[in-house]
Short mmCIF file of C-alpha atoms in Angstrom, two decimals:
data_model
loop_
_atom_site.label_atom_id
_atom_site.label_comp_id
_atom_site.label_asym_id
_atom_site.label_seq_id
_atom_site.Cartn_x
_atom_site.Cartn_y
_atom_site.Cartn_z
CA MET N 1309 151.47 -64.75 100.47
CA SER N 1310 148.42 -62.85 101.62
CA GLY N 1311 146.53 -59.57 101.37
CA LYS N 1312 146.70 -56.80 98.81
CA LEU N 1313 150.48 -56.55 99.15
CA SER N 1314 151.17 -60.31 99.08
CA LEU N 1315 153.32 -59.96 102.19
CA ASP N 1316 155.31 -63.00 103.22
CA PRO N 1317 153.54 -64.30 106.38
CA VAL N 1318 156.77 -65.89 107.61
CA LEU N 1319 158.52 -62.52 107.42
CA VAL N 1320 155.60 -60.80 109.16
CA GLY N 1321 155.73 -63.40 111.94
CA ARG N 1322 159.47 -62.92 112.21
CA ALA N 1323 158.98 -59.16 112.58
CA ARG N 1324 156.53 -59.61 115.46
CA GLU N 1325 158.76 -62.11 117.23
CA LEU N 1326 161.70 -59.73 116.97
CA ALA N 1327 159.56 -56.88 118.32
CA ARG N 1328 158.69 -59.10 121.28
CA ARG N 1329 162.37 -59.92 121.88
CA ALA N 1330 163.34 -56.26 121.65
CA GLY N 1331 160.47 -55.07 123.84
CA GLN N 1332 160.45 -57.68 126.62
CA PRO N 1333 163.53 -56.32 128.47
CA VAL N 1334 161.84 -52.91 128.54
CA VAL N 1335 158.67 -54.47 129.97
CA ASP N 1336 160.76 -56.24 132.62
CA LEU N 1337 162.36 -52.89 133.46
CA ALA N 1338 158.96 -51.23 133.76
CA ARG N 1339 157.67 -54.02 135.99
CA SER N 1340 160.54 -53.54 138.44
CA HIS N 1341 160.45 -49.73 138.72
CA THR N 1342 158.05 -47.00 139.71
CA THR N 1343 157.94 -43.24 139.21
CA VAL N 1344 156.55 -40.25 141.05
CA SER N 1345 153.85 -39.89 138.39
CA VAL N 1346 152.75 -43.52 138.70
CA GLU N 1347 152.42 -43.04 142.46
CA ARG N 1348 150.55 -39.77 142.02
CA ALA N 1349 148.14 -41.48 139.64
CA VAL N 1350 147.48 -44.13 142.29
CA LEU N 1351 146.62 -41.45 144.83
CA ARG N 1352 144.37 -39.66 142.34
CA LEU N 1353 142.44 -42.91 141.97
CA ALA N 1354 142.25 -43.02 145.77
CA GLY N 1355 140.63 -39.58 145.81
CA VAL N 1356 143.29 -36.90 146.29
CA VAL N 1357 142.07 -33.70 144.60
CA GLY N 1358 142.80 -29.99 144.52
CA ALA N 1359 145.88 -27.80 144.72
CA ASP N 1360 147.62 -25.46 147.14
CA PRO N 1361 147.45 -21.66 146.81
CA ASP N 1362 150.45 -21.76 144.46
CA GLY N 1363 148.64 -24.12 142.10
CA ILE N 1364 150.72 -27.19 142.98
CA PRO N 1365 148.41 -30.22 143.28
CA TRP N 1366 148.03 -31.73 146.74
CA VAL N 1367 148.92 -35.08 145.23
CA ASN N 1368 152.38 -33.73 144.37
CA ARG N 1369 152.80 -32.38 147.88
CA LEU N 1370 151.80 -35.72 149.38
CA VAL N 1371 154.12 -37.82 147.21
CA ASP N 1372 157.00 -35.42 147.82
CA ALA N 1373 156.48 -35.70 151.60
CA VAL N 1374 156.44 -39.52 151.46
CA VAL N 1375 159.59 -39.59 149.33
CA ALA N 1376 161.36 -37.22 151.72
CA ASP N 1377 160.61 -39.53 154.67
CA VAL N 1378 160.90 -43.07 153.26
CA GLY N 1379 161.89 -42.82 149.59
CA LEU N 1380 159.94 -44.00 146.55
CA GLY N 1381 160.99 -47.64 146.28
CA HIS N 1382 158.23 -49.03 148.50
CA GLY N 1383 155.53 -47.07 146.71
CA VAL N 1384 153.46 -44.46 148.48
CA SER N 1385 150.28 -46.44 149.15
CA LEU N 1386 151.37 -48.22 152.33
CA PRO N 1387 152.99 -45.17 153.97
CA VAL N 1388 150.00 -42.96 153.09
CA PHE N 1389 147.27 -45.29 154.30
CA ASP N 1390 149.24 -46.22 157.39
CA ALA N 1391 149.50 -42.51 158.18
CA MET N 1392 145.75 -42.10 157.66
CA ALA N 1393 145.08 -44.82 160.20
CA ARG N 1394 147.51 -43.31 162.70
CA ASP N 1395 145.95 -39.87 162.18
CA GLY N 1396 142.39 -41.11 162.62
CA LEU N 1397 141.33 -40.19 159.05
CA ARG N 1398 138.62 -42.15 157.25
CA VAL N 1399 139.71 -44.33 154.36
CA GLY N 1400 137.57 -43.88 151.26
CA GLU N 1401 136.74 -40.26 152.03
CA ALA N 1402 138.29 -37.97 149.40
CA ALA N 1403 138.21 -35.07 151.83
CA ASP N 1404 140.21 -37.01 154.40
CA ILE N 1405 142.98 -38.20 152.09
CA THR N 1406 143.27 -34.68 150.69
CA LEU N 1407 143.43 -33.37 154.27
CA LEU N 1408 146.34 -35.75 154.86
CA ALA N 1409 148.08 -34.26 151.84
CA GLN N 1410 147.57 -30.77 153.25
CA LYS N 1411 148.98 -31.80 156.62
CA ALA N 1412 151.95 -33.46 154.93
CA ALA N 1413 152.68 -30.29 152.97
CA ALA N 1414 152.66 -28.36 156.25
CA GLY N 1415 155.14 -30.80 157.76
CA SER N 1416 152.75 -32.11 160.43
CA VAL N 1417 152.75 -35.75 159.26
CA ARG N 1418 155.64 -38.19 159.29
CA PHE N 1419 155.57 -41.28 157.09
CA VAL N 1420 156.97 -44.73 157.74
CA VAL N 1421 156.89 -48.03 155.86
CA PRO N 1422 154.53 -50.11 158.01
CA GLU N 1423 155.26 -53.69 158.97
CA GLY N 1424 153.25 -56.65 160.25
CA LYS N 1425 149.60 -56.00 161.06
CA ALA N 1426 149.95 -52.31 160.28
CA ALA N 1427 151.16 -53.16 156.77
CA THR N 1428 148.29 -55.58 156.25
CA ALA N 1429 145.75 -52.99 157.33
CA ALA N 1430 147.33 -50.30 155.13
CA ARG N 1431 147.35 -52.64 152.14
CA ARG N 1432 143.67 -53.45 152.64
CA ALA N 1433 142.72 -49.79 153.01
CA ALA N 1434 144.76 -48.70 149.99
CA ARG N 1435 143.20 -51.31 147.75
CA ARG N 1436 139.70 -50.37 148.89
CA ALA N 1437 140.26 -46.68 148.17
CA VAL N 1438 141.90 -47.21 144.78
CA ALA N 1439 139.26 -49.75 143.76
CA ALA N 1440 136.64 -47.03 144.17
CA GLY N 1441 138.50 -44.91 141.62
CA VAL N 1442 138.78 -47.84 139.20
CA ARG N 1443 135.03 -48.49 139.55
CA LEU N 1444 134.41 -44.86 138.56
CA ILE N 1445 136.48 -45.42 135.41
CA ASP N 1446 134.39 -48.53 134.73
CA ARG N 1447 131.20 -46.47 135.05
CA ARG N 1448 132.57 -43.87 132.63
CA ARG N 1449 133.33 -46.60 130.10
CA ALA N 1450 129.80 -47.97 130.47
CA GLU N 1451 128.46 -44.42 129.91
CA ARG N 1452 130.37 -44.23 126.62
CA ASP N 1453 128.97 -47.56 125.50
CA ARG N 1454 125.43 -46.40 126.26
CA LEU N 1455 125.90 -43.11 124.41
CA VAL N 1456 127.38 -44.81 121.36
CA ARG N 1457 124.38 -47.14 121.28
CA ARG N 1458 122.02 -44.18 121.66
CA TYR N 1459 123.57 -41.76 119.18
CA GLY N 1460 125.58 -44.08 116.96
CA ASP N 1461 129.07 -43.99 115.53
CA PRO N 1462 129.95 -41.92 112.45
CA PRO N 1463 128.41 -43.54 109.36
CA ARG N 1464 131.75 -44.25 107.70
CA ARG N 1465 135.47 -44.68 108.22
CA PRO N 1466 137.91 -43.04 108.50
CA TRP N 1467 136.71 -40.94 111.40
CA ILE N 1468 137.47 -37.25 110.79
CA TYR N 1469 139.80 -35.94 113.50
CA LEU N 1470 140.19 -32.18 113.97
CA ILE N 1471 142.32 -30.10 116.34
CA VAL N 1472 141.29 -27.06 118.37
CA ALA N 1473 143.85 -25.07 120.30
CA THR N 1474 143.05 -21.52 121.38
CA GLY N 1475 144.62 -21.63 124.84
CA ASP N 1476 141.27 -20.79 126.42
CA ILE N 1477 138.95 -23.71 127.22
CA HIS N 1478 135.93 -21.40 126.98
CA GLU N 1479 136.96 -20.48 123.41
CA ASP N 1480 137.83 -24.09 122.55
CA ILE N 1481 134.30 -25.28 123.34
CA PRO N 1482 132.37 -23.30 120.68
CA GLN N 1483 135.12 -24.02 118.13
CA ALA N 1484 134.89 -27.74 118.88
CA GLN N 1485 131.12 -27.72 118.59
CA ALA N 1486 131.30 -25.81 115.30
CA ALA N 1487 133.81 -28.36 113.99
CA ALA N 1488 131.48 -31.21 114.93
CA ARG N 1489 128.62 -29.54 113.07
CA ALA N 1490 130.90 -29.23 110.04
CA GLY N 1491 131.66 -32.95 110.04
CA ALA N 1492 134.39 -33.66 112.59
CA ASP N 1493 133.97 -36.96 114.45
CA VAL N 1494 136.89 -36.58 116.87
CA ILE N 1495 137.95 -33.35 118.57
CA ALA N 1496 141.53 -33.12 119.82
CA VAL N 1497 142.47 -30.33 122.22
CA ILE N 1498 146.20 -29.66 121.86
CA ARG N 1499 148.04 -28.99 125.11
CA SER N 1500 149.77 -25.75 125.90
CA THR N 1501 153.38 -25.54 124.74
CA GLY N 1502 155.70 -27.08 127.31
CA GLN N 1503 153.07 -28.83 129.44
CA SER N 1504 154.67 -32.21 128.77
CA LEU N 1505 157.71 -31.00 130.75
CA LEU N 1506 155.69 -29.96 133.81
CA ASP N 1507 155.96 -32.57 136.56
CA TYR N 1508 152.49 -31.71 137.82
CA VAL N 1509 149.01 -31.41 136.31
CA PRO N 1510 147.55 -27.88 136.52
CA GLU N 1511 144.19 -27.48 138.23
CA GLY N 1512 140.92 -25.96 137.15
CA ALA N 1513 139.53 -24.34 134.02
CA THR N 1514 142.31 -22.45 132.25
CA ARG N 1515 142.32 -19.52 129.83
CA GLU N 1516 146.04 -18.75 129.41
CA GLY N 1517 147.60 -21.54 127.32
CA PHE N 1518 150.21 -20.97 124.62
CA ALA N 1519 149.63 -22.59 121.20
CA GLY N 1520 147.29 -24.95 123.03
CA THR N 1521 145.14 -25.35 126.12
CA TYR N 1522 146.35 -26.79 129.40
CA ALA N 1523 145.19 -30.34 130.00
CA THR N 1524 143.41 -30.35 133.36
CA GLN N 1525 140.68 -32.50 134.84
CA GLU N 1526 138.25 -29.59 134.83
CA ASN N 1527 139.02 -28.76 131.19
CA PHE N 1528 138.43 -32.42 130.34
CA ARG N 1529 135.07 -32.30 132.13
CA LEU N 1530 133.94 -29.09 130.45
CA MET N 1531 134.82 -30.23 126.93
CA ARG N 1532 133.32 -33.68 127.45
CA ALA N 1533 130.03 -32.14 128.59
CA ALA N 1534 130.00 -29.80 125.58
CA LEU N 1535 130.61 -32.63 123.12
CA ASP N 1536 127.92 -34.74 124.79
CA SER N 1537 125.56 -31.89 124.00
CA SER N 1538 126.82 -31.89 120.40
CA SER N 1539 126.38 -35.66 120.18
CA LYS N 1540 122.72 -35.27 121.14
CA GLU N 1541 122.26 -32.42 118.66
CA LEU N 1542 123.95 -34.21 115.74
CA GLY N 1543 122.82 -37.77 116.34
CA ARG N 1544 126.32 -39.26 116.44
CA TYR N 1545 128.77 -39.72 119.30
CA ILE N 1546 131.56 -37.11 119.13
CA ARG N 1547 134.85 -38.37 120.56
CA LEU N 1548 137.30 -36.31 122.61
CA THR N 1549 141.09 -36.60 122.51
CA ASN N 1550 143.92 -35.23 124.61
CA TYR N 1551 147.50 -36.16 125.50
CA ALA N 1552 148.86 -38.83 127.87
CA SER N 1553 152.49 -38.04 127.32
CA GLY N 1554 155.28 -36.18 129.06
CA LEU N 1555 156.23 -36.30 132.73
CA CYS N 1556 152.64 -36.80 133.93
CA MET N 1557 151.62 -39.54 131.50
CA PRO N 1558 150.04 -41.89 134.13
CA GLU N 1559 148.08 -39.06 135.72
CA MET N 1560 146.78 -37.82 132.37
CA ALA N 1561 145.60 -41.35 131.54
CA THR N 1562 143.88 -41.59 134.92
CA LEU N 1563 142.13 -38.24 134.57
CA ALA N 1564 141.07 -39.16 131.04
CA GLY N 1565 139.50 -42.35 132.33
CA LEU N 1566 137.73 -40.50 135.14
CA GLU N 1567 136.29 -37.88 132.74
CA ARG N 1568 135.43 -40.24 129.83
CA LEU N 1569 137.83 -39.11 127.17
CA ASP N 1570 137.82 -41.44 124.18
CA MET N 1571 141.33 -41.21 122.71
CA MET N 1572 144.70 -40.22 124.14
CA LEU N 1573 147.99 -39.62 122.39
CA ASN N 1574 150.23 -42.17 124.09
CA ASP N 1575 153.38 -43.15 122.22
CA SER N 1576 156.05 -45.31 123.84
CA MET N 1577 158.97 -43.19 122.63
CA TYR N 1578 157.70 -39.71 121.68
CA GLY N 1579 158.62 -38.09 125.00
CA ILE N 1580 162.06 -39.65 124.87
CA LEU N 1581 162.86 -38.50 121.35
CA PHE N 1582 161.19 -35.12 121.12
CA ARG N 1583 161.03 -33.90 124.73
CA ASP N 1584 164.26 -35.43 126.05
CA ILE N 1585 162.44 -37.24 128.86
CA ASN N 1586 164.47 -40.05 130.38
CA PRO N 1587 163.83 -43.37 128.59
CA ILE N 1588 163.35 -45.41 131.77
CA ARG N 1589 160.92 -42.84 133.20
CA THR N 1590 158.98 -42.92 129.93
CA PHE N 1591 158.72 -46.69 129.60
CA VAL N 1592 157.62 -47.14 133.22
CA ASP N 1593 155.02 -44.41 132.86
CA GLN N 1594 153.73 -45.60 129.50
CA ARG N 1595 153.09 -49.15 130.74
CA PHE N 1596 150.95 -47.94 133.64
CA SER N 1597 149.15 -45.41 131.45
CA ARG N 1598 148.30 -48.09 128.89
CA GLN N 1599 146.91 -50.34 131.60
CA VAL N 1600 144.59 -47.49 132.59
CA HIS N 1601 143.63 -46.87 128.95
CA ALA N 1602 142.83 -50.55 128.51
CA ARG N 1603 140.53 -50.47 131.54
CA ALA N 1604 138.86 -47.24 130.36
CA GLY N 1605 138.38 -48.39 126.76
CA ILE N 1606 140.40 -45.44 125.48
CA ILE N 1607 141.94 -45.63 122.00
CA ILE N 1608 145.60 -44.69 122.14
CA ASN N 1609 147.25 -42.76 119.32
CA THR N 1610 150.94 -43.43 118.82
CA GLY N 1611 153.42 -40.91 117.44
CA GLU N 1612 155.33 -42.47 114.58
CA ASP N 1613 154.34 -39.56 112.34
CA ASN N 1614 156.72 -37.35 114.34
CA TYR N 1615 159.76 -39.38 113.28
CA LEU N 1616 159.21 -38.25 109.71
CA THR N 1617 159.36 -34.59 110.64
CA THR N 1618 163.04 -35.00 111.55
CA ALA N 1619 164.08 -37.98 109.41
CA ASP N 1620 163.56 -38.61 105.69
CA ALA N 1621 160.18 -40.23 105.05
CA VAL N 1622 161.55 -42.54 102.35
CA ASP N 1623 164.95 -43.50 103.74
CA GLU N 1624 163.61 -44.01 107.28
CA ALA N 1625 160.19 -45.47 106.47
CA HIS N 1626 161.21 -48.77 108.04
CA THR N 1627 161.77 -47.09 111.43
CA VAL N 1628 158.07 -46.20 111.46
CA THR N 1629 157.18 -49.86 110.88
CA VAL N 1630 159.58 -50.93 113.63
CA SER N 1631 158.05 -48.45 116.08
CA GLN N 1632 154.53 -49.58 115.16
CA LEU N 1633 155.48 -53.20 115.87
CA LEU N 1634 157.05 -52.22 119.20
CA ASN N 1635 154.03 -50.12 120.14
CA GLU N 1636 151.80 -53.07 119.29
CA PHE N 1637 153.83 -55.37 121.56
CA PHE N 1638 153.86 -52.89 124.44
CA ALA N 1639 150.12 -52.25 124.04
CA HIS N 1640 149.17 -55.92 123.99
CA GLU N 1641 151.36 -56.62 127.01
CA ALA N 1642 149.57 -53.84 128.92
CA GLY N 1643 146.15 -55.24 128.00
CA LEU N 1644 145.14 -53.06 125.05
CA PRO N 1645 143.35 -55.00 122.29
CA ASP N 1646 143.81 -54.18 118.60
CA GLU N 1647 140.62 -52.11 118.46
CA LEU N 1648 142.16 -49.61 120.92
CA LEU N 1649 145.49 -49.39 119.09
CA GLY N 1650 145.56 -46.24 116.95
CA LEU N 1651 149.01 -46.69 115.44
CA GLY N 1652 150.31 -43.53 113.79
CA HIS N 1653 151.87 -42.87 110.40
CA ALA N 1654 152.01 -39.89 108.07
CA PHE N 1655 151.94 -38.44 104.56
CA GLU N 1656 155.37 -36.78 104.83
CA ILE N 1657 157.30 -37.70 101.67
CA ASN N 1658 158.69 -34.71 99.80
CA PRO N 1659 156.17 -34.14 96.98
CA ASP N 1660 159.05 -33.35 94.62
CA VAL N 1661 160.31 -36.96 94.90
CA PRO N 1662 159.35 -38.92 91.77
CA GLU N 1663 156.37 -41.24 92.37
CA SER N 1664 155.90 -39.75 95.83
CA PHE N 1665 152.18 -40.54 95.90
CA ARG N 1666 152.78 -44.18 94.96
CA LEU N 1667 155.38 -44.39 97.75
CA GLU N 1668 152.85 -42.95 100.20
CA LEU N 1669 150.30 -45.55 99.12
CA ALA N 1670 152.84 -48.33 99.63
CA HIS N 1671 153.71 -47.16 103.14
CA ALA N 1672 150.08 -46.55 104.17
CA LEU N 1673 148.88 -49.89 102.79
CA LEU N 1674 151.76 -51.70 104.51
CA ALA N 1675 150.56 -50.36 107.86
CA ARG N 1676 146.97 -51.34 107.02
CA GLU N 1677 147.98 -54.89 106.05
CA LEU N 1678 150.27 -55.41 109.05
CA PHE N 1679 147.65 -54.21 111.56
CA PRO N 1680 144.26 -55.11 110.07
CA GLY N 1681 142.35 -54.82 113.36
CA ALA N 1682 143.81 -51.48 114.49
CA PRO N 1683 142.14 -48.07 113.89
CA LEU N 1684 145.22 -46.59 112.22
CA LYS N 1685 145.70 -42.84 112.64
CA TRP N 1686 146.71 -41.18 109.35
CA MET N 1687 148.50 -37.85 109.75
CA PRO N 1688 148.61 -35.05 107.14
CA PRO N 1689 151.61 -33.35 105.51
CA THR N 1690 153.43 -30.79 107.66
CA LYS N 1691 157.14 -30.92 106.89
CA HIS N 1692 156.81 -29.96 103.24
CA MET N 1693 154.03 -27.39 103.57
CA THR N 1694 155.56 -24.20 102.25
CA GLY N 1695 152.97 -21.53 103.01
CA ASP N 1696 151.48 -21.76 99.50
CA VAL N 1697 147.89 -22.40 100.59
CA PHE N 1698 146.76 -23.56 97.14
CA ARG N 1699 149.51 -26.16 96.91
CA GLY N 1700 148.83 -27.08 100.56
CA ASN N 1701 145.14 -27.69 99.89
CA LEU N 1702 146.06 -29.91 96.94
CA LEU N 1703 148.53 -31.91 99.04
CA ASP N 1704 145.86 -32.37 101.70
CA GLY N 1705 143.50 -33.64 99.01
CA PHE N 1706 146.06 -36.26 97.96
CA PHE N 1707 146.53 -37.15 101.62
CA ASN N 1708 142.77 -37.60 102.06
CA LEU N 1709 142.65 -39.74 98.92
CA ALA N 1710 145.48 -41.96 100.16
CA GLY N 1711 143.59 -42.44 103.43
CA ALA N 1712 140.47 -43.54 101.54
CA MET N 1713 142.39 -45.84 99.18
CA THR N 1714 144.25 -47.62 101.97
CA GLY N 1715 141.46 -47.96 104.53
CA GLN N 1716 142.79 -45.80 107.33
CA GLY N 1717 140.77 -45.64 110.57
CA ILE N 1718 141.30 -42.08 111.81
CA LEU N 1719 142.13 -39.17 109.49
CA LEU N 1720 143.57 -36.00 111.00
CA VAL N 1721 142.37 -33.02 109.00
CA GLY N 1722 145.25 -31.25 107.26
CA MET N 1723 145.36 -27.46 107.13
CA MET N 1724 146.43 -25.52 104.06
CA THR N 1725 147.83 -22.86 106.41
CA GLU N 1726 150.16 -25.34 108.12
CA ALA N 1727 153.48 -23.62 108.92
CA VAL N 1728 151.88 -20.18 108.41
CA VAL N 1729 149.37 -19.44 111.18
CA THR N 1730 147.27 -21.17 113.80
CA PRO N 1731 144.21 -22.06 111.71
CA TRP N 1732 141.26 -19.72 111.52
CA LEU N 1733 137.75 -21.14 111.65
CA SER N 1734 137.49 -20.45 107.92
CA ASP N 1735 140.66 -22.51 107.33
CA ARG N 1736 139.05 -25.42 109.14
CA ASP N 1737 135.89 -25.06 107.09
CA ILE N 1738 137.86 -25.28 103.84
CA ALA N 1739 139.89 -28.23 105.14
CA LEU N 1740 136.75 -30.10 106.19
CA GLN N 1741 135.20 -29.35 102.81
CA ASN N 1742 138.24 -31.02 101.21
CA VAL N 1743 137.82 -34.11 103.41
CA ARG N 1744 134.07 -34.33 102.80
CA TYR N 1745 134.53 -34.14 99.04
CA VAL N 1746 137.18 -36.85 98.90
CA LEU N 1747 135.39 -39.23 101.27
CA GLY N 1748 132.07 -38.56 99.56
CA ALA N 1749 133.48 -39.16 96.09
CA ALA N 1750 135.92 -41.98 96.87
CA GLY N 1751 135.24 -43.20 100.39
CA GLY N 1752 134.81 -46.81 99.27
CA LEU N 1753 137.85 -46.90 97.01
CA HIS N 1754 139.72 -49.17 99.41
CA GLU N 1755 137.40 -51.95 98.24
CA ASP N 1756 138.57 -51.56 94.62
CA PHE N 1757 142.19 -50.53 95.05
CA VAL N 1758 144.48 -53.55 94.62
CA PRO N 1759 148.10 -52.87 93.62
CA ALA N 1760 149.43 -54.71 90.59
CA PRO N 1761 151.02 -58.07 91.50
CA GLY N 1762 154.76 -57.58 91.62
CA GLY N 1763 154.33 -53.90 90.82
CA PHE N 1764 155.87 -50.75 92.27
CA ILE N 1765 153.68 -50.57 95.38
CA GLN N 1766 154.06 -54.24 96.32
CA ARG N 1767 157.84 -54.11 95.80
CA ARG N 1768 158.21 -50.94 97.87
CA ALA N 1769 156.15 -52.39 100.74
CA ALA N 1770 158.26 -55.57 100.70
CA THR N 1771 161.44 -53.48 100.81
CA VAL N 1772 160.26 -51.49 103.83
CA LEU N 1773 159.19 -54.63 105.67
CA GLY N 1774 162.53 -56.29 104.93
CA GLU N 1775 164.44 -53.26 106.20
CA ALA N 1776 162.26 -53.21 109.32
CA VAL N 1777 163.10 -56.84 110.06
CA GLY N 1778 166.80 -56.10 109.60
CA LEU N 1779 166.61 -53.20 112.05
CA LEU N 1780 164.63 -55.27 114.56
CA GLU N 1781 167.30 -57.97 114.41
CA ARG N 1782 169.93 -55.39 115.34
CA ILE N 1783 167.77 -53.94 118.13
CA ALA N 1784 166.98 -57.38 119.57
CA ASP N 1785 170.70 -58.16 119.70
CA ASP N 1786 171.78 -54.78 121.09
CA THR N 1787 168.72 -53.75 123.22
CA LEU N 1788 166.10 -51.10 122.52
CA LEU N 1789 167.63 -48.67 125.02
CA ASN N 1790 170.92 -48.74 123.13
CA ALA N 1791 169.10 -48.24 119.82
CA ILE N 1792 167.40 -45.15 121.22
CA ALA N 1793 170.73 -43.88 122.55
CA ASP N 1794 172.27 -44.34 119.09
CA GLY N 1795 169.65 -42.18 117.34
CA THR N 1796 167.86 -45.00 115.52
CA PHE N 1797 164.44 -43.32 115.71
CA GLY N 1798 163.92 -39.80 114.42
CA ILE N 1799 167.73 -39.33 114.42
CA MET N 1800 167.50 -38.25 118.09
CA LYS N 1801 170.14 -39.71 120.45
CA ARG N 1802 168.73 -40.23 123.95
CA PRO N 1803 170.89 -42.23 126.42
CA ALA N 1804 169.13 -44.13 129.21
CA ASP N 1805 171.12 -42.38 131.95
CA ARG N 1806 170.12 -38.88 130.88
CA GLY N 1807 167.02 -36.85 130.23
CA LYS N 1808 164.35 -35.09 132.26
CA GLY N 1809 162.60 -36.92 135.06
CA LEU N 1810 165.23 -39.54 135.88
CA ASP N 1811 165.29 -38.35 139.50
CA GLY N 1812 161.63 -39.38 139.75
CA VAL N 1813 162.35 -43.07 139.03
CA ALA N 1814 162.99 -45.76 141.65
CA ARG N 1815 163.58 -49.50 141.56
CA HIS N 1816 161.05 -51.52 143.55
CA GLU N 1817 162.25 -52.44 147.02
CA ALA N 1818 161.11 -55.50 148.94
CA GLY N 1819 157.47 -55.12 149.84
CA TYR N 1820 156.64 -52.59 147.11
CA TYR N 1821 152.88 -52.28 146.75
CA ASN N 1822 150.73 -50.64 144.09
CA PRO N 1823 147.01 -51.41 144.47
CA ALA N 1824 146.16 -49.90 141.07
CA THR N 1825 148.53 -52.21 139.21
CA GLU N 1826 147.24 -55.15 141.25
CA ILE N 1827 143.65 -54.35 140.22
CA LEU N 1828 144.42 -53.50 136.59
CA GLU N 1829 146.53 -56.58 135.99
CA GLY N 1830 144.07 -58.81 137.80
CA GLY N 1831 141.08 -57.45 135.90
CA SER N 1832 139.17 -57.21 139.17
CA ARG N 1833 137.62 -54.45 141.25
#
């Protein structure tokens, strides 16, 4: 037995082995398929930029034209770079590959799958162009490392994570900078409602989002520059978060790497369960996106907290543990080390349940003990916030205290106006005041907090772990895709042959080539 919870190491090892058995068939599936978004991400790395007059990115137009001529199963890299050679365009010039996209959209280019020497030349050219994009991501990661050394990390853990979401990037920026001055260490810009279901990434600086701001490369650049200014002003590096989820997950990850974002929400099942995106599309996209995140040094945030907004946080606590173990396996397989694995969980037990706070401590400490090297992301109460702002502020205080007691890595600031209004700046000030008080008064309590041997908290943690192992045994025997179809997670039933985006998935055909995957898996340039 080990740790504060005296968990059985044999049972913990069994849980991880079962997660590997359950997850490996999904990895094999992802390795043998591609999607339109994966291929678009590859072309973004190769330099395709901009959008047509209707706002549809040229990269979408180019991939659509390739698919119309030769299908998706060979990938788009060889047909595209073969066409560039035939058209006399210069490889490695962003303007030229974007010009090819414009010609393709006009119907003046025809694509073929090259063979022989033409295929060899196209392969060489594609790898050279994509490698230039990967080197830019490497430079952005090196920039982050230099800035962290110059300005320093926050002086304590957990990092304080705060959301801004006005819909207007030019309004988000001063709000984000004000939040950083008030103590926030991580700024998350929530995406506009419904963006996860768009099969393209909008272009440019945007001012018209709904309950959030559109995630675009230009918005990423503007906010990153603003927070760099705040980092210099405050003497600590301020991290920026957005979303690599939905139908454009690989592209979002790529743009985040190119613009030096620091964290990205990137759960393996969130889009399946809560956006009805096809499971195969999601698992293929998430593997590629995590390979990009690993290269860029981006901390991913997983979405287990969302399960507890639809399912009971006590009865279904073990499904959170199962998802965390699966997310860990998928992340490691894609190259993400523990220090980039922001596994999610949440303070979502009904406060009217007897001993609810002790149950929360058991669940939070179980996650901490199972994943000691991961910067766990601790999410505040939402489901049981009633609109009573005084009760809400108290619940958030208990949430903050639980985060301090159990050594969480990233603490999302809870709002007392949750379920009432989009927070005002004054609401955020009060919420940050709550966090500062708790972390100032009890920030080191994790050092002293040790549950009683054989007591309530240890017994509850052991129960949840045992139930998680039981569920993993069933999943390993029946497959993860079937478990998702049966409504195992978040009580949402999502069959593998349904859902949005399935028409954008293709099995690899003979000769499939993806230079980005080749570089990312090889660890080379």
